[in-house]
Amino acid sequence: MTFMQKISACISLAALLVGGAAAFSVNGRPGQQFSSWATGFGRAFAQASAPESKNGRAAAPIPAGIPRALARRRAANISGVRYRIALALVPHARDVPGSVEIRFRLKHAVTTLLDYRDGVLHSLAVNGQALPPRLQRGHILLPAADLRAGVNTFRARFTAHMAAAGKPIIQYEDHDDGSEYIYTLFVPMDASMVFPCFDQPDIKGRFQLALTAPRAWTLLSNTAPVATALHGVSETVRFGVTRPLPTYLVAFAAGPFLKMTSPGKPTVYFRKSQLARARRDVPELQSITARGLRFLSSYFAQPFPFPKYDIVLIPGMAYGGMEHAGCTFLREEDVLFRTATTRNDILGRDILTLHELTHQWFGDLVTMRWFDDLWLKEGFAQFMAYRTLASLRPHDLIWKRFSESIKPGAYAIDETLGATPIYQDIGNLDIAKSAYGAIVYSKAPGVLKQLWYVLGDRNFRNGLRDYLRAHAYANATWSDLVHALQRASGRPLGAWAQAWILKRGMPQVSTAWSCSKGRLSRLTLTQRDVLHEGVLWPIATELLLHPPQGRPVRLRVEFSSAAADVPAAVGQACPDWIFANDRDYAYGRFLLDRRSRRAVMRQLGGIRSPFERSLLWNSLWQSVRVARLDPRRYLALAARLSPEEKDETILAGMLGHAALALHRYLAAADRRRLDAPLARLAATEMRQAPRRDLRIIWFRGFRALAENAASRATLVHLLEGSLRLRGVTLRPLDRWNLVTTLVALNDPRAAKVLAREQRRDPTTDGLKFAYMAGAARPRAATKRRYFHDYLDNPARPEDWIQTSLGAFNYWNQSRLTQPYLLPALQALPRIQTRRKIFFLVAWLDAFIGGQHSRRADAIVHHYLDSARIPPALRLKILQAVDELDKTVKIRERYAGKSG
């Protein structure tokens, strides 16, 4: 018998859980409590699932999903919930047998619904009374006659499912060494796809998990193991009881993980095939996490709220991270870098790490009552990640990075007809995935930064302390937080919350000014709602007046009217230009007036402050996007100033926007004329730039700009090694990105280059990146095959698909991919149901964002006008199509005009 056969035999349920329970001992005594819990567990799996009884008790209509009304009734009646869950993990299996015991207290003995879907229910009992194992629309009905006021006990045996994609228990096959890893993602309401539960955030419970798996595996969960029972080549590990948690924060990971430990720092677990990368990258991850723990514990005046904090690096994970209490998962690729890294890449990893760490307080300790307040955890985690890093790395211009990385994504959604308020109306948790996106992750922290500026750090911090103290291990709403901040600051915040939390959209702030005798005689700020819905926002900002000579003048202004004069500006030296959001405290679209824009474009290269330059470059780019500035003028300015730019994130933004303008906003003739000199410049600078980080940015920019034969030849030389970048070693994803570009541009050497790279990199990552490169082939048959694979291959890992979407919809293949635009829209309901949270947005951005034409724009709008689309999904489409609308407008406005 092979080793794998031995494992499969030993992980039969009777051997593992029935036999395991008998062997279980704690402190030398038989674990009778665990034994009684698990006894008989294996018997159910030799029997077929019982059919639904036609003579079952009459019940009220069962709702689909988890409607808010049902959740409120349950939360008002249910308390004291405790779960005991046992699961058996068999390598390479597709099923996970399990059992659950739930003890809960009812105020009133009324008919109660438990949530369970997707799996197979084998048996259940309530207070010792067996009931038919019937599922109705994703629920188990517990009749009032079988319940009592007070403590009740529910027991069930079930089989959950796992797969490479589309399930909350996810399998990952490591082709590097043949290992298998299994992990869970339950957010927002997928715990009930695995075990029966009250799957809503405001019914917190205490969980105790037992996992049975091969002894060679490491088993991880929210708490540390408290007992182990061995049986052959398998073991059953029982974990400690958690503190109160919502179901979406319960998690486990299993597989042959290795770990790195360091005194006073979190333990980090990773795939054994990634040891070399882990030795390189994990120590810094541990260091920033330990420093963040100390800072946040002090800032919140609240010690770390859980017994331990581990970090597990999950390969191919659908999110950047998931904040499971005491056991955070981070996407492996975001920590163990696959590309040559810059300082800014490291800061990005720090932000991810601190974001998930902050969740241990905001989200885990205090949980939003319902997913309409998702921003209470995500927005705050994002803001506090930057606030923390600004203190830990004071010389790294962290708030500049916040402006560059956070604000643009929020503005790009808030200016669309698909915008939503920060507080989103989620009537049923089956649409909770729609709440995730830039409004929560980018607008909310942007708005919080303005509030932090208004209140001051001390008042802001004291309000957070009050909020956390009042709702520890419980739930809260946005009004609870606002009231806490109001009490701490003594400042009324009702109008602020009404506008910024409950209204969608944003203001566009403009300046009008005039001078007399060399002095400002008038300066007026105006705001208008970009969506033309009549909203006025309370705005707090800092004006920058830049005179021809002397030091700039900064003025703090707060206003909430449609227009406001600035008396403090009168009499100041007449400026060359004025910018109305210096240091990025305010939230909104801040465009330079025409006179200021002309002056800034003349003087931008001479502005010494990187933060100031960054804000001005972004304002100019926003002028391009609203068709106030010809994209060719922006390109000319970028070409002139980029060789002088020594700030890596500003340079990256300039080159990224230049590539976007070339590929989206310009006609083919203009693109070819302007691309070649920019690509030549990038090819030169990636070899000659004075600093390594700048050379990496220029290398990335060159790949994005490469199009003509000379540029493609340079890409080949980089792959072959005949051209090297000083101090830069290309890592696997760098190389695969080069291959993908050559494939997409239909270079005659592409097939050989792809085959050679596949031989060079046969790793698990290599297989995924080869799949990505293959999607870029400009062939109708290729597109047809990939699209079918995306929709109809359940074995295709989700991260493989998401990684390849951009290559499938490469910028030069819009005519080839346009036939898939409508089918991609029609597939959205399936995608929303089967895929993880962020996949749908990536799908829409790729298929709509890959188009440039009025014809494609018409296809999307006809679908919006004619199809029956759920409201939340309609908003996502409207968000995505706005960029295509802008592309068509910009192309038509500047077509045929001289730059």
Coordinates of C-alpha atoms in Angstrom, one line a residue, residues 36 67 185 194 225 228 274 363 371 433 447 489 519 539 545 605 661 665 813 824:
S36 CA -19.5 11.9 23.5
P67 CA -32.9 38.8 4.8
L185 CA -12.7 31.7 3.3
V194 CA -19.7 24.2 5.3
P225 CA -4.4 23.4 19.7
T228 CA -4.2 15.9 19.9
Q274 CA 8.7 28.6 -0.6
G363 CA -14.0 44.0 12.7
F371 CA -22.8 44.3 6.1
K433 CA -20.6 40.7 -1.9
V447 CA -13.3 60.6 4.2
S489 CA -14.4 66.0 20.3
R519 CA -2.4 91.4 -4.4
I539 CA -15.5 70.4 3.4
L545 CA -1.2 79.9 -2.8
G605 CA 9.5 70.4 -12.8
A661 CA -3.5 57.6 -22.5
Y665 CA -7.5 57.8 -25.4
Q813 CA -7.1 43.2 -29.0
A824 CA -19.4 38.3 -20.2

